[in-house]
Structures are given as C-alpha cells and as structure tokens.
Coordinates of C-alpha atoms and ligand atoms in Angstrom, one line a residue:
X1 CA -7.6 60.0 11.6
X2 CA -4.5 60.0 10.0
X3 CA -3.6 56.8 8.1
X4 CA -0.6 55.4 10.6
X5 CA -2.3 56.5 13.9
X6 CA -5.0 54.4 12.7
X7 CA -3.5 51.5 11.3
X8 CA -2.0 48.5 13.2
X9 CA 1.8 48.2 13.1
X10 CA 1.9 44.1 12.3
X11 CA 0.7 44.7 9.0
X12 CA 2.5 47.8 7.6
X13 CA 5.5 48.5 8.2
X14 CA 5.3 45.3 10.6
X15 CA 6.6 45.1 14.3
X16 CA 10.6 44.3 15.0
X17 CA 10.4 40.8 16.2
X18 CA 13.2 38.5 17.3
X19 CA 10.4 37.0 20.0
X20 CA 6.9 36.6 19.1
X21 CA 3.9 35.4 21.5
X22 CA 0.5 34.4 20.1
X23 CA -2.3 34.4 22.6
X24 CA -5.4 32.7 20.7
X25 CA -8.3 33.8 23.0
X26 CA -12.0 33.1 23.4
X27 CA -14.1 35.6 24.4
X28 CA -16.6 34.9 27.6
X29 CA -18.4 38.0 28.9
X30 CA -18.5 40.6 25.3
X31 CA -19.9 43.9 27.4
X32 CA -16.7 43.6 29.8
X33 CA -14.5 42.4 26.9
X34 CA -15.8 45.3 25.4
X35 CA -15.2 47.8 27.9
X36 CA -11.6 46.6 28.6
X37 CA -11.2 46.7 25.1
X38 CA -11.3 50.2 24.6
X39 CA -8.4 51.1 26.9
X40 CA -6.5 48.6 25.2
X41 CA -6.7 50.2 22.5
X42 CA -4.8 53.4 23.9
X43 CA -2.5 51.8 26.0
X44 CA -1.3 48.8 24.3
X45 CA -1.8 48.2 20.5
X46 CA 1.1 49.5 18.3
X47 CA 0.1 51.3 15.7
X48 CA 1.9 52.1 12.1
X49 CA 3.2 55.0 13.3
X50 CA 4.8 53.6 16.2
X51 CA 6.4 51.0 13.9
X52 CA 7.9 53.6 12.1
X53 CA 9.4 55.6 14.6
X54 CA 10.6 52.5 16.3
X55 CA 12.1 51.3 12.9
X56 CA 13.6 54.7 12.2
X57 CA 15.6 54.6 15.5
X58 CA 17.2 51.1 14.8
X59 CA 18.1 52.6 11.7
X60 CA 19.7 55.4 13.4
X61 CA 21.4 52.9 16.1
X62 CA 22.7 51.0 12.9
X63 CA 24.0 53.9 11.2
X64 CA 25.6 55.6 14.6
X65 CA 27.1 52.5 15.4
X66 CA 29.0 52.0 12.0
X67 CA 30.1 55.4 11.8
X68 CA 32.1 54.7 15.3
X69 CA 32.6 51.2 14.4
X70 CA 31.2 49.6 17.5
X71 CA 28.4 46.4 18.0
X72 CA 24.7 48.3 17.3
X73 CA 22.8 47.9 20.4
X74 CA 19.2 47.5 19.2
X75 CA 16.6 47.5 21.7
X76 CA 13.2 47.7 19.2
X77 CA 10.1 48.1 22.4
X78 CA 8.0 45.7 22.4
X79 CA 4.7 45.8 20.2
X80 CA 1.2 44.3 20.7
X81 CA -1.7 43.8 18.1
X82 CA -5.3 42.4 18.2
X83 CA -7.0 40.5 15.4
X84 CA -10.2 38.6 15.6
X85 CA -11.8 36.0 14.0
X86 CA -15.1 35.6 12.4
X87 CA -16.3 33.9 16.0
X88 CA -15.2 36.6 17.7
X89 CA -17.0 39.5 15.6
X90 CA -20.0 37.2 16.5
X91 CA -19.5 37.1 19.9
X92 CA -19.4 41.3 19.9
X93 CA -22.9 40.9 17.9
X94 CA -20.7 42.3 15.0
X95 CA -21.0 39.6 12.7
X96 CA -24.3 37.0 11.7
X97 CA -23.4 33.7 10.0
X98 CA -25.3 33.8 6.7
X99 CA -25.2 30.5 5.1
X100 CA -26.0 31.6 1.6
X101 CA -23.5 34.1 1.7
X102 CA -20.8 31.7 2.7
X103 CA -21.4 29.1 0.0
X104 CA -21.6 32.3 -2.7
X105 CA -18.8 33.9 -0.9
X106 CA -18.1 37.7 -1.3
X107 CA -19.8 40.9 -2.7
X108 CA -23.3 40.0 -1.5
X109 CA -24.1 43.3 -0.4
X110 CA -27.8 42.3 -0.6
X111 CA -27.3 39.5 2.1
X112 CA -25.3 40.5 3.9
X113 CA -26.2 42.8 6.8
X114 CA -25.3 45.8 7.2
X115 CA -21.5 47.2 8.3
X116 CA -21.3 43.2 8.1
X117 CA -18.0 42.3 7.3
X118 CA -17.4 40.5 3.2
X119 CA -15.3 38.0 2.5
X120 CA -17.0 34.1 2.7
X121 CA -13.5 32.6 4.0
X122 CA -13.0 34.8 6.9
X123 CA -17.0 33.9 8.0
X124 CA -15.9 29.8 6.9
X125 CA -12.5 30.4 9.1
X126 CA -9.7 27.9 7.8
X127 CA -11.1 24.5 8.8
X128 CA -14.0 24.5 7.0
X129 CA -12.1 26.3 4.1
X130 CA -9.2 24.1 3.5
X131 CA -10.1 20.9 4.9
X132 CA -13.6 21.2 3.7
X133 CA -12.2 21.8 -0.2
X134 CA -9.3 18.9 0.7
X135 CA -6.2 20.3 0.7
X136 CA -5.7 20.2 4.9
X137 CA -5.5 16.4 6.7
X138 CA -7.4 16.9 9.9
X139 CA -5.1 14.1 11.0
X140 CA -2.3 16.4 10.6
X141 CA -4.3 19.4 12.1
X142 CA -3.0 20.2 15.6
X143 CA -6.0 20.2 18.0
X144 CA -6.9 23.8 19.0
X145 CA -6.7 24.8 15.3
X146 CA -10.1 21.9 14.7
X147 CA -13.3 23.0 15.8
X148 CA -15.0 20.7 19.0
X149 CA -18.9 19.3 18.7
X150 CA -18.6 21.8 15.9
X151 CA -17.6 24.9 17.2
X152 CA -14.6 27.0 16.4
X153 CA -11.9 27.3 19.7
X154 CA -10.4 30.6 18.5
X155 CA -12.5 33.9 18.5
X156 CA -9.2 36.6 18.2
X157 CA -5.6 36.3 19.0
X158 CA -3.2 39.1 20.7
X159 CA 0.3 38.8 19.0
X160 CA 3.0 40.4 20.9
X161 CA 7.0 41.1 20.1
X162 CA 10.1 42.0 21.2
X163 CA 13.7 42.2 20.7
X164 CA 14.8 40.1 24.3
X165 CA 12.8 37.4 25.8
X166 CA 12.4 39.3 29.0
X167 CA 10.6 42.1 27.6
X168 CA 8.3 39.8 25.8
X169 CA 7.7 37.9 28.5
X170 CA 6.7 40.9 30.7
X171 CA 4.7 42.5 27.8
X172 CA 2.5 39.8 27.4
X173 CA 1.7 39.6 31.5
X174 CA 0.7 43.1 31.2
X175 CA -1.8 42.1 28.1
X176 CA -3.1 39.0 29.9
X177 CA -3.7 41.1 33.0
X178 CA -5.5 43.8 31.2
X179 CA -8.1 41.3 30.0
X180 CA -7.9 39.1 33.2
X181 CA -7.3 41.0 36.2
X182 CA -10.3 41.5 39.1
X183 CA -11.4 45.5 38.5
X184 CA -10.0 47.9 40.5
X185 CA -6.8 45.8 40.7
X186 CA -4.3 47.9 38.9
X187 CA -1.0 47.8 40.7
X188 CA 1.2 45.1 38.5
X189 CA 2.9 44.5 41.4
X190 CA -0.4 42.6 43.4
X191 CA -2.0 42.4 40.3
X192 CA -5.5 39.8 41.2
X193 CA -7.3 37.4 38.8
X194 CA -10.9 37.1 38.3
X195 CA -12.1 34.1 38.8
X196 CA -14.9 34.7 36.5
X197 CA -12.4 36.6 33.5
X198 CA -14.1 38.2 30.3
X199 CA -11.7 36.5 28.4
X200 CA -10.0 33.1 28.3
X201 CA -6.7 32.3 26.6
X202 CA -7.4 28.4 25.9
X203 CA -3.8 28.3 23.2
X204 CA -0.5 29.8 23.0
X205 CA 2.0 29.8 20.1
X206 CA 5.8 31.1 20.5
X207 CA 7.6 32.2 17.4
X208 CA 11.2 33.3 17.2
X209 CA 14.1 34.0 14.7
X210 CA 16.5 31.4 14.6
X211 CA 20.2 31.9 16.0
X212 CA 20.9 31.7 12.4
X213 CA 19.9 35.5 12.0
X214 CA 17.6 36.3 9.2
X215 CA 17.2 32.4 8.1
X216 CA 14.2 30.7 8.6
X217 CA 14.7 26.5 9.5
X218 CA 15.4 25.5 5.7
X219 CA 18.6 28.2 5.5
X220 CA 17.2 30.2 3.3
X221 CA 17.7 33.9 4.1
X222 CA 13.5 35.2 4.3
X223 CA 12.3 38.6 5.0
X224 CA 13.4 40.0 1.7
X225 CA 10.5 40.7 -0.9
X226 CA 7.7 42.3 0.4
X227 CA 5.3 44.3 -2.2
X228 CA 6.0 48.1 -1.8
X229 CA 2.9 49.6 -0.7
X230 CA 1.5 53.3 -2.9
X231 CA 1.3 55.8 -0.2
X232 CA 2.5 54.4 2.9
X233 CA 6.1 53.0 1.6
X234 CA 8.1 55.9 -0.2
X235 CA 11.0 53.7 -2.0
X236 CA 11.0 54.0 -5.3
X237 CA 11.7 50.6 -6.7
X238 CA 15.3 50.4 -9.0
X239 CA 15.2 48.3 -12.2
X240 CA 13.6 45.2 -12.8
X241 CA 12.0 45.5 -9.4
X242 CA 8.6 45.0 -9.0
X243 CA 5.9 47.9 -8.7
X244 CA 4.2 49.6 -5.8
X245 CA 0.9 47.8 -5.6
X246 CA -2.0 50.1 -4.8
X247 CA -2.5 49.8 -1.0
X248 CA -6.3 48.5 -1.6
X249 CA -4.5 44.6 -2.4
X250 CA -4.0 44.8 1.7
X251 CA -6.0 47.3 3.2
X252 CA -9.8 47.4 3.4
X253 CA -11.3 50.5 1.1
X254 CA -8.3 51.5 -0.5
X255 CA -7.9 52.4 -3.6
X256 CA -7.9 49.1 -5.2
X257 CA -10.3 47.0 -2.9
X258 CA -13.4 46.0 -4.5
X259 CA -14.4 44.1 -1.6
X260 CA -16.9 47.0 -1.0
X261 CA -16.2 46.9 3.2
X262 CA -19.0 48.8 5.5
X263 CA -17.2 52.0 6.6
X264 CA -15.8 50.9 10.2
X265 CA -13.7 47.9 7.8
X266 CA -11.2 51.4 6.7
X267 CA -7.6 50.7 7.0
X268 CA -8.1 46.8 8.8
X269 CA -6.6 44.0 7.1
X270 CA -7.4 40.5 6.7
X271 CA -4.7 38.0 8.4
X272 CA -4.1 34.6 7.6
X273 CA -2.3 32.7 10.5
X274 CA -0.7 29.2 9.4
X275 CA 1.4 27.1 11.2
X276 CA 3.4 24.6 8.9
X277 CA 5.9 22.3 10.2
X278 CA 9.2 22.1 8.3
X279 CA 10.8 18.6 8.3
X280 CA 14.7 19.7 8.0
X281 CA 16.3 16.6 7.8
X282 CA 14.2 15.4 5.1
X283 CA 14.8 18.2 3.5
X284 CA 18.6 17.6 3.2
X285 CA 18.5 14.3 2.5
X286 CA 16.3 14.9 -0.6
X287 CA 18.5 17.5 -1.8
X288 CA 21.7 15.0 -1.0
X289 CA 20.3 12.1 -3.2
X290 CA 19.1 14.0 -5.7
X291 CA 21.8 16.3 -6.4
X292 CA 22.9 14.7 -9.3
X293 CA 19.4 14.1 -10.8
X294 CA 18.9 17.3 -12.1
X295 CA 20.7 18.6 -15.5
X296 CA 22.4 21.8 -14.9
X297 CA 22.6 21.0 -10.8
X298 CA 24.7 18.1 -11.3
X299 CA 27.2 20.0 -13.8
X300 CA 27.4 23.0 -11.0
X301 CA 30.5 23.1 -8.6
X302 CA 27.7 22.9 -5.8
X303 CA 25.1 20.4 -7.0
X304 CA 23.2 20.3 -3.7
X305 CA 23.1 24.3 -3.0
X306 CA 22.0 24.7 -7.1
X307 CA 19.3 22.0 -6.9
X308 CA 18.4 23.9 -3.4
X309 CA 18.3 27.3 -5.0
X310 CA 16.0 25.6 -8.1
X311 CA 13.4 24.7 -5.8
X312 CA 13.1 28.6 -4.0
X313 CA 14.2 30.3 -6.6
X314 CA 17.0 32.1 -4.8
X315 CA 20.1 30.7 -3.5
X316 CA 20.0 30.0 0.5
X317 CA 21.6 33.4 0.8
X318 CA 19.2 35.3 -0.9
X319 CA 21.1 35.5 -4.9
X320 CA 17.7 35.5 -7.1
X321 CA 18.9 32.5 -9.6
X322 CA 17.3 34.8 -12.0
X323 CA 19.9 37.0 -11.7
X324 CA 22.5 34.4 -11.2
X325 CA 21.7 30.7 -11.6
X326 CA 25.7 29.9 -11.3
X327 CA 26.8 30.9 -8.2
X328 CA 26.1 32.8 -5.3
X329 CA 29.0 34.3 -4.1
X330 CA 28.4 38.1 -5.4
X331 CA 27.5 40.2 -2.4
X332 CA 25.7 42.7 -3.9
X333 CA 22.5 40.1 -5.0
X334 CA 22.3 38.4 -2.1
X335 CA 18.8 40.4 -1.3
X336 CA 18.2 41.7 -4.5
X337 CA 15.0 42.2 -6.0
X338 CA 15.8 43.3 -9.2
X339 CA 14.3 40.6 -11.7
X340 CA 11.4 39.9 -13.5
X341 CA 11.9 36.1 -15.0
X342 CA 12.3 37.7 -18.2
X343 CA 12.6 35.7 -21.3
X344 CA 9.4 34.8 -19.4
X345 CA 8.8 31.9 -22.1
X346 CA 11.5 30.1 -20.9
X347 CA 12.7 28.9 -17.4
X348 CA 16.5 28.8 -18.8
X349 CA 17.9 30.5 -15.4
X350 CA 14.8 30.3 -12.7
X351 CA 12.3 27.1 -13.0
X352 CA 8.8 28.1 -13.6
X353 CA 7.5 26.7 -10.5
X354 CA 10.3 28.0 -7.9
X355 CA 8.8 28.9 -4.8
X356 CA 9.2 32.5 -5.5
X357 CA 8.1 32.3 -8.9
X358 CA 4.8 30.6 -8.2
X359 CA 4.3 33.4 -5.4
X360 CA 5.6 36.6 -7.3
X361 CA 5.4 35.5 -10.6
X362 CA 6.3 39.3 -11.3
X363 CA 7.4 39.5 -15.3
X364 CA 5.0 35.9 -16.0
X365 CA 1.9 38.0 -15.0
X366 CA 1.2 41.6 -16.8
X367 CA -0.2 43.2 -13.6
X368 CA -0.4 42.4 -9.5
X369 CA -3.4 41.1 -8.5
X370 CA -3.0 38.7 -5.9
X371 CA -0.6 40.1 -3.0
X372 CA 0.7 39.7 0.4
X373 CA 2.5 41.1 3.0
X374 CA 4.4 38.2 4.8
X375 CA 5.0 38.7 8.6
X376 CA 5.7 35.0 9.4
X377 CA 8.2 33.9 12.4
X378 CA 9.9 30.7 12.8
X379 CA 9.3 28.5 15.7
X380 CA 10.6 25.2 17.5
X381 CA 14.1 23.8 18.1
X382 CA 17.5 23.9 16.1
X383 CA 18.1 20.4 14.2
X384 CA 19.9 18.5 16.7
X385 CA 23.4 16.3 15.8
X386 CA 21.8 12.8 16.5
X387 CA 18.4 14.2 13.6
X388 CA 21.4 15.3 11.5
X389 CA 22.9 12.2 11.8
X390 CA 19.6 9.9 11.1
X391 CA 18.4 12.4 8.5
X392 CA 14.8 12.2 10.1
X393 CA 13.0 14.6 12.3
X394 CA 12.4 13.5 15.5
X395 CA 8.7 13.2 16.9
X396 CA 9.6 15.0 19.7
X397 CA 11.4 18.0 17.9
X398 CA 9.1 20.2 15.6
X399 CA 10.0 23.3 14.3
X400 CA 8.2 25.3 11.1
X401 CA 7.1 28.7 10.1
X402 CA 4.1 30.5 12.0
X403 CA 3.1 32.0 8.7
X404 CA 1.3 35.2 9.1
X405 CA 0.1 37.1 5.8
X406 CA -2.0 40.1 5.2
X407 CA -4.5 41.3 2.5
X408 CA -7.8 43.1 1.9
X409 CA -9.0 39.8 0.2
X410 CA -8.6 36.3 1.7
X411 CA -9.8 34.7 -1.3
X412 CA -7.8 37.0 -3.7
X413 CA -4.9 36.7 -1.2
X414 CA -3.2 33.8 0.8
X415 CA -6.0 31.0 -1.2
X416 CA -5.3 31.9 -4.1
X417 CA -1.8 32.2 -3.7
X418 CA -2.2 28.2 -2.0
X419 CA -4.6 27.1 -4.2
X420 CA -4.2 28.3 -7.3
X421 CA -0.8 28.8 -7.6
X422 CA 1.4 26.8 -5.5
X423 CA -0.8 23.9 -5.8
X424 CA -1.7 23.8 -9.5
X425 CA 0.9 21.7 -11.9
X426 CA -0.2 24.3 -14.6
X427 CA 0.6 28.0 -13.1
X428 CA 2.2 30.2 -14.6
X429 CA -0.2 29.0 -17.6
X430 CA 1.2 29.5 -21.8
X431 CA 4.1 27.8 -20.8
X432 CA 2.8 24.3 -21.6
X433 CA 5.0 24.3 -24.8
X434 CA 7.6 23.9 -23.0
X435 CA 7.5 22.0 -20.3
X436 CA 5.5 19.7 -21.2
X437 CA 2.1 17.9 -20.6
X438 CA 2.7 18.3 -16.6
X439 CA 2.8 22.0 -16.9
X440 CA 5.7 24.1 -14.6
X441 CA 4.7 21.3 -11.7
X442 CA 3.9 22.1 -8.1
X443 CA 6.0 24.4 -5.1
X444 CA 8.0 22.2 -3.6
X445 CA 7.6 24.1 -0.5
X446 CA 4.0 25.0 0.1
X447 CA 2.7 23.1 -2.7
X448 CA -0.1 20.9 -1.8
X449 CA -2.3 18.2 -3.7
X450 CA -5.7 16.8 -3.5
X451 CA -6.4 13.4 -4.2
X452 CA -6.8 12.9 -7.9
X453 CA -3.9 15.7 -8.6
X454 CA -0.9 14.2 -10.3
X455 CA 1.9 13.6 -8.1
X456 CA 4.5 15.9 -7.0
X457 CA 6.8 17.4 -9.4
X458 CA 8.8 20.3 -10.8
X459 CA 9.8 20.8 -13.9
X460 CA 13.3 22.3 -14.6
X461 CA 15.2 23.6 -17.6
X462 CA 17.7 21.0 -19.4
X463 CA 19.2 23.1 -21.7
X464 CA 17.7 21.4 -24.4
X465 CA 14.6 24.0 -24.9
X466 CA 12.0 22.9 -25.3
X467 CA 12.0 20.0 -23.5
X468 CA 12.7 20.0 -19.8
X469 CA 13.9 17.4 -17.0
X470 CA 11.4 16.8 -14.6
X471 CA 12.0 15.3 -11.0
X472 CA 9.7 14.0 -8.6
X473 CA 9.4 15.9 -4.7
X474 CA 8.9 14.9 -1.3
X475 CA 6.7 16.6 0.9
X476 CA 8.7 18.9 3.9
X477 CA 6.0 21.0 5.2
X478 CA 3.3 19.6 6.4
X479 CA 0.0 22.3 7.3
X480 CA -0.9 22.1 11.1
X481 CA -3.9 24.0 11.0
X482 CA -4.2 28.1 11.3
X483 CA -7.2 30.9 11.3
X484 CA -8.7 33.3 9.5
X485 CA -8.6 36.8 11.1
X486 CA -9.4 39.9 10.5
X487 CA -7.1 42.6 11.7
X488 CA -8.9 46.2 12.4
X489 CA -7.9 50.0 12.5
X490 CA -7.6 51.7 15.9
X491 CA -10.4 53.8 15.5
X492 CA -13.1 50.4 14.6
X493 CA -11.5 49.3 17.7
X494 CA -12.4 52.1 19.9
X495 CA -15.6 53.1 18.5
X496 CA -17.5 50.7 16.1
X497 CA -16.2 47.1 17.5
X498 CA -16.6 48.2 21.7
X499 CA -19.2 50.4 20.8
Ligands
LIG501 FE1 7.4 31.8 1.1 N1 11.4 29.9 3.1 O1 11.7 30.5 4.1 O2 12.0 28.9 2.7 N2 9.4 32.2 1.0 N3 7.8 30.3 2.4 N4 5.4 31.5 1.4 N5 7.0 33.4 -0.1 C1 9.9 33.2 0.3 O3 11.8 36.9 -0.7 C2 9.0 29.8 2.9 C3 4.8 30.5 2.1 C4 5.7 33.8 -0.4 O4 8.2 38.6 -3.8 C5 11.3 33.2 0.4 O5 11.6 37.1 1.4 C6 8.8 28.7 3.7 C7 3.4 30.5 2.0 C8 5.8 35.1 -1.2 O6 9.7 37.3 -4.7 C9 11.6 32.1 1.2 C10 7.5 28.5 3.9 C11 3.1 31.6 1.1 C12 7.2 35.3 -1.3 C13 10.4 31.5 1.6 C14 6.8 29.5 3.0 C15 4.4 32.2 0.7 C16 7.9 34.3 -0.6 C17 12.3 34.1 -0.3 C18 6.7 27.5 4.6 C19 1.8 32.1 0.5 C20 7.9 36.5 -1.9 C21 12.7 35.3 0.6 C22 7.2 26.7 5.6 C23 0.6 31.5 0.6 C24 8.0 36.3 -3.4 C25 12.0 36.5 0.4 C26 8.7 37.5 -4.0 C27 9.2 34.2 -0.4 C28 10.2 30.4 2.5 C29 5.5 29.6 2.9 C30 4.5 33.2 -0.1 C31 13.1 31.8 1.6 C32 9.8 27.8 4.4 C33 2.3 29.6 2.6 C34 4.7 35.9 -1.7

C-alpha cells in the first residue's frame, strides 16, 4: 500500500482543524465492533493522502484569493481518525497484559506474544504511568481520565475536525451512528439506535482555535515548529533550521524505529492525549509582578512581553529570542525557525530552560532523538473582563490545551520529553558552569516536580557570564489527566485489527 493511502491524516501532515471533537469510547460487543469497523475504515477515516490534497487546495484558495485580492474562503472537509488504547487492543483479543513486560518495559520480544504490540507505557496507559512514578495529582485528574475499581474507562477515541461548527457537528452524528445505529438502518434521515450498541461513548472533549487565530490561551502564536519528516515532507530546511528527522522517530518500522513492531504495527503511530488546563490570569499577574525582577527584562522597553518571551523562548508572536531577544517587531521572524541556540554554552539571548529550548533543544543536542509531532487544540472559554479584573481564573471557566502528540516511541517521545526534560532542573546538561548549582531550572510551562525536587525555577542570563539571575515560577498548567493510544495504518485497520 502506498505510504499516504495507508497512513492516518492526524499524524502526518495533520487534519485542518478550527473544531475538533474527541469521542473517548468503550468497546462492548468486539465481533460487531469489528465488523462495523471495517467499513469505517473506507468510508470515514482520513487518510495522509487526503490531508494533503485537502491542504493543497487551501493553499490554492489562499493563493487565488491574493492574486484577486479578495477574503480566502476556506472550507477544509471535515476529517475523522481512530486510535485505541491498550484496553481496547485487549478487548479485540489483540493485545495480553504481561506484567513482567510492563515493569521491564519495551524490546521484550521473548515476552511478549506475538504481533503483540511494544512499548510498556502504552500497555501501563497514562494513570498508572504518570501518577504511579508521581508526577500526576489524581486530585487534579478529571474523572473519566482515572480508572474505576481498577479498570481503565477509555479503550479508543474517534477525533473528528472541521473548519465550521456545523460540519463538525454533522460529521461526528454520522460517526456515532456508524457505530450505534440498529443494522439495516441506514437512511440518516430515520437513522434508529440500538438499544444494545457495540460501542459506547461514556466521554466527550471539544477542542477549538481561539478567536485569536493561531494563538493558543497564553498568546503565544503555536503551530509553528514541527520536525520535518524524511520522505513524506519535501521542504528542504533553510539555515540554522533543524534537520529532517528520519520518519522511524514517529512512525512504527521506519527507518529509525528500534522498537522492533510485529508487521501489522507499519506506518501507526503512538498518540499521547493530554488535557492541561492553563490558568491565564495567573499567568499575567506573574508576568506583571515580576517584570522588573529579571536583569535584561527590566532594562527592555517591554519588560512584561521580554520576561514572557524568556519563559517560551519566542516572543508571543512567534520572534525566536534566539534570533532576537530585543524586540519583536521584525515581520519576517515572527515564525521563523532558523536558529540553533548557538553559542550553545551560554544562554546570553534564549535561557537554557525556555519552553522551546527544553523541548527542541536543537544546537544543545548533537543529533534528534527524542521527537514529536504536536497536533494539540485549545479548548474552553475566552478570559472574561471580571477574571481579568481579579487576576484569578474562575472555577467555573477552564480553558487549556488538548495536547495531542505523536511518535513511534512513548517512552522515547512525549515522557521523555515530560520527564526528563521539562521536569529536570539539570537539562540541557554541561551547562552547570554556568548557571549554577540549580542547573538551567525547570519549563515554566509544562514543567512539573515530584516531591523531593527543588522548587520551581529558571535560570536566566544577567549579562554577567558566568553567573546568572535566577527567579522563582508559579505553576499555570495544571495536568488533568490524558491516555495513551496507539494510532494504526488503514490497512491494520481493515485486515489485522477487524480480522
Ligand atoms: Fe509546547 N504554548 O502554546 O504556550 N509550545 N506547549 N509542549 N512545545 C511550543 O514552535 C505550549 C507542551 C513542544 O521545535 C510553542 O509551534 C503550551 C508539551 C515542542 O522549537 C508554544 C503547552 C510538550 C515544541 C507552546 C505546551 C510540548 C513546542 C512555540 C501546555 C511535550 C516545539 C510555537 C499547556 C511534552 C519546539 C511552536 C521547537 C512549542 C505552548 C505543552 C512540546 C507557544 C501552552 C506537554 C516539541
């Protein structure tokens, strides 16, 4: 099968979304799930292919619409993918829970069963991963996302997208009904319900782009850095941009994955979904009493935007502050890419533990080995005057990120990334000399801390090399729980997984 009939669109080159459902489902009768399964397949999912063309005609619309100077009408269709977790490989008699494995995790090719799936943290899931290790508060933990009398309420999710509301909202009637519908009942218009359905939806998330087009619920322009894949994307990357990553780092027996995957595991992905809560308000008030805290912030015509930009690593509208830690008023950086943190023994323009730093560290590292694609959405309400105005989220408003990452390697992928990066005072590592005994300090925005980790800092450059200023962080995004998935080709879908 060619590689983009057979891959799904989500994870490369991702689905156009301005809406995005998430139907978590459980699955109750497998033979029928099965069955209905396979037509979904041909009927619904979006594949990489479809992506493309679909992408290649906004272009177009863009383009058209310039060259006669008029508004762009962009109408992307709708798109639908399917991803299950290690429950729900179980329930298809696809996957066995293997203890041993799962405390060893990964490359056990002895214990594991045949065409069993690797990968210890996709047969863990999330709970047991994070909040058994002690990074996730099961307080915090919103209550589908924690297993009940010890079982896990999530065996798959069907994520569907669209540009308007109204076609999302029909799309994702047509999906339920495929699963849900009595046989034989195929007219939408009298569409019945079974009463005894092979599959039940028991959670349902809504993501969507914020009026603020392009900025997720901090202001930060997102959506800009995504690793270039070898063979699928064809840019060639200008500069100081990073490489193409061989496509093995997200897909499942590529070049690249050592994961050594049974056969039917070709061209699926691993998916990480993680909803975090992003308390704005606190956010801003931070950044407005500390604005004159940090050296070099304080001294800027913009203290607040600069100590903002410290923190990501990139100025709310995109400007790497590798390229341009003073200002952010040249157009042509505002989604650059073109930087690699070099002098990389010094943090003299970007801190060593921005948020894109810690994630990319590009120029810090001498090769790729831990990367994602990011296909997140935000969700939730626009801060309102009166939150504005108290500089406190209200309990009844929550917005955040649906964070949504792929990668052929959970463990090499989004925990690590979590884990040992964002979370660890000392990454990047060498740089101790200078900035002291706390190392480069935590990400301030996905950072997160166990119990006998120091507290939460960053360290940032002073001017006075080596030393550094260091200044202590809040916390503004606060994990509410997630699931491991894993995200299949077509062909696994049609044949191996129904089969
Ligand atoms: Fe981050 N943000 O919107 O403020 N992230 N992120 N992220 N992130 C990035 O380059 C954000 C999270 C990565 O290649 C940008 O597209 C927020 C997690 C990676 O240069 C912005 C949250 C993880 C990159 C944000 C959040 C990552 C990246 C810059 C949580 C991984 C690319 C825009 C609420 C475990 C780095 C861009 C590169 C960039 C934001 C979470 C990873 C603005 C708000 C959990 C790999």
């Amino acid at each position: 099968v060619a590689r983009k009939a057979n891959i799904q669109g989500d994870v490369w080159p991702g689905l156009p979304k301005r809406f995005q459902t998430f139907l978590f489902f459980k699955i109750r009768k497998p033979d029928e799930f099965k069955t209905r399964l396979r037509s979904f397949a041909d009927e619904h999912i979006t594949t990489a292919q479809e992506a493309c063309d679909m992408k290649n005609q906004i272009l177009e619309a863009k383009t058209q619409a310039q060259k006669h100077g008029v508004p762009a009408k962009i109408l992307a269709l709708p798109g639908v993918n399917i991803a299950f977790a290690s429950t729900g490989l179980a329930a298809l008699g696809k996957f066995t829970f293997n203890e041993a494995a799962v405390k060893k995790d990964r490359n056990l090719s002895k214990i594991f069963k045949k065409n069993q799936l690797r990968g210890g943290l996709f047969g863990k899931g999330m709970y047991d991963d994070l909040v058994g290790e002690g990074w996730d508060e099961p307080k915090e933990l919103r209550s589908q996302f924690k297993p009940s009398a010890g079982k896990r309420l999530i065996d798959g999710v069907l994520m569907v997208t669209a540009s308007r509301a109204e076609d999302l909202r029909y799309k994702v009637l047509r999906v339920k009904e495929h699963f849900l519908k009595e046989p034989g009942s195929d007219d939408p218009d009298t569409v019945r319900y079974s009463n005894d359905p092979c599959l039940e939806f028991p959670f349902t998330s809504h993501g969507r782009t914020r009026p603020e087009k392009g900025k997720e619920h901090f202001g930060f322009e997102d959506g800009i850095s995504q690793p270039l894949i070898e063979g699928l994307d064809e840019v060639t990357p200008k500069g100081k941009e990073p490489k193409a990553v061989k496509s093995g780092l997200i897909f499942a027996r590529h070049d690249g994955d050592d994961m050594n995957q049974p056969e039917w595991a070709e061209d699926g992905s691993f998916l990480v979904i993680r909803d975090l809560q992003q308390l704005v308000p606190e956010f801003e008030k931070w950044l407005e009493d500390n604005k004159h805290n940090a050296p070099f912030a304080a001294d800027s015509d913009d203290p607040k935007e600069k100590l903002a930009a410290y923190l990501m690593g990139r100025w709310r509208n995109g400007t790497p502050v590798d390229e341009n830690p003073h200002h952010d008023k040249d157009p042509s950086l505002f989604r650059s890419n073109n930087f690699d943190f070099h002098p990389v023994d010094k943090h003299e323009r970007c801190p060593f533990a921005a948020h894109i730093r810690k994630m990319r560290p590009r120029g810090d590292l001498n090769h790729d080995h831990a990367v994602i694609i990011r296909r997140g959405i935000s969700y939730g309400d626009e801060v309102t005057p009166e939150e504005k105005a108290a500089q406190k989220s209200d309990d009844e408003k929550e917005r955040g990120l649906m964070f949504v990452c792929y990668q052929s390697d959970i463990r090499n992928g989004f925990n690590f990334l979590t884990t040992r990066w964002a979370s660890n005072h000392h990454f990047p590592d060498r740089k101790a000399n200078f900035v002291g005994e706390h190392g480069p300090g935590i990400d301030a925005i996905v950072g997160q801390r166990l119990n006998h980790h120091p507290e939460r800092s960053i360290g940032l450059p002073d001017g006075k090399h080596p030393t550094e200023a260091r200044i202590g962080l809040d916390r503004w995004v606060i994990p509410r729980g997630g699931e491991y998935f894993f995200t299949p080709s077509i062909k696994a879908l049609k044949e191996y997984l129904t089969g």
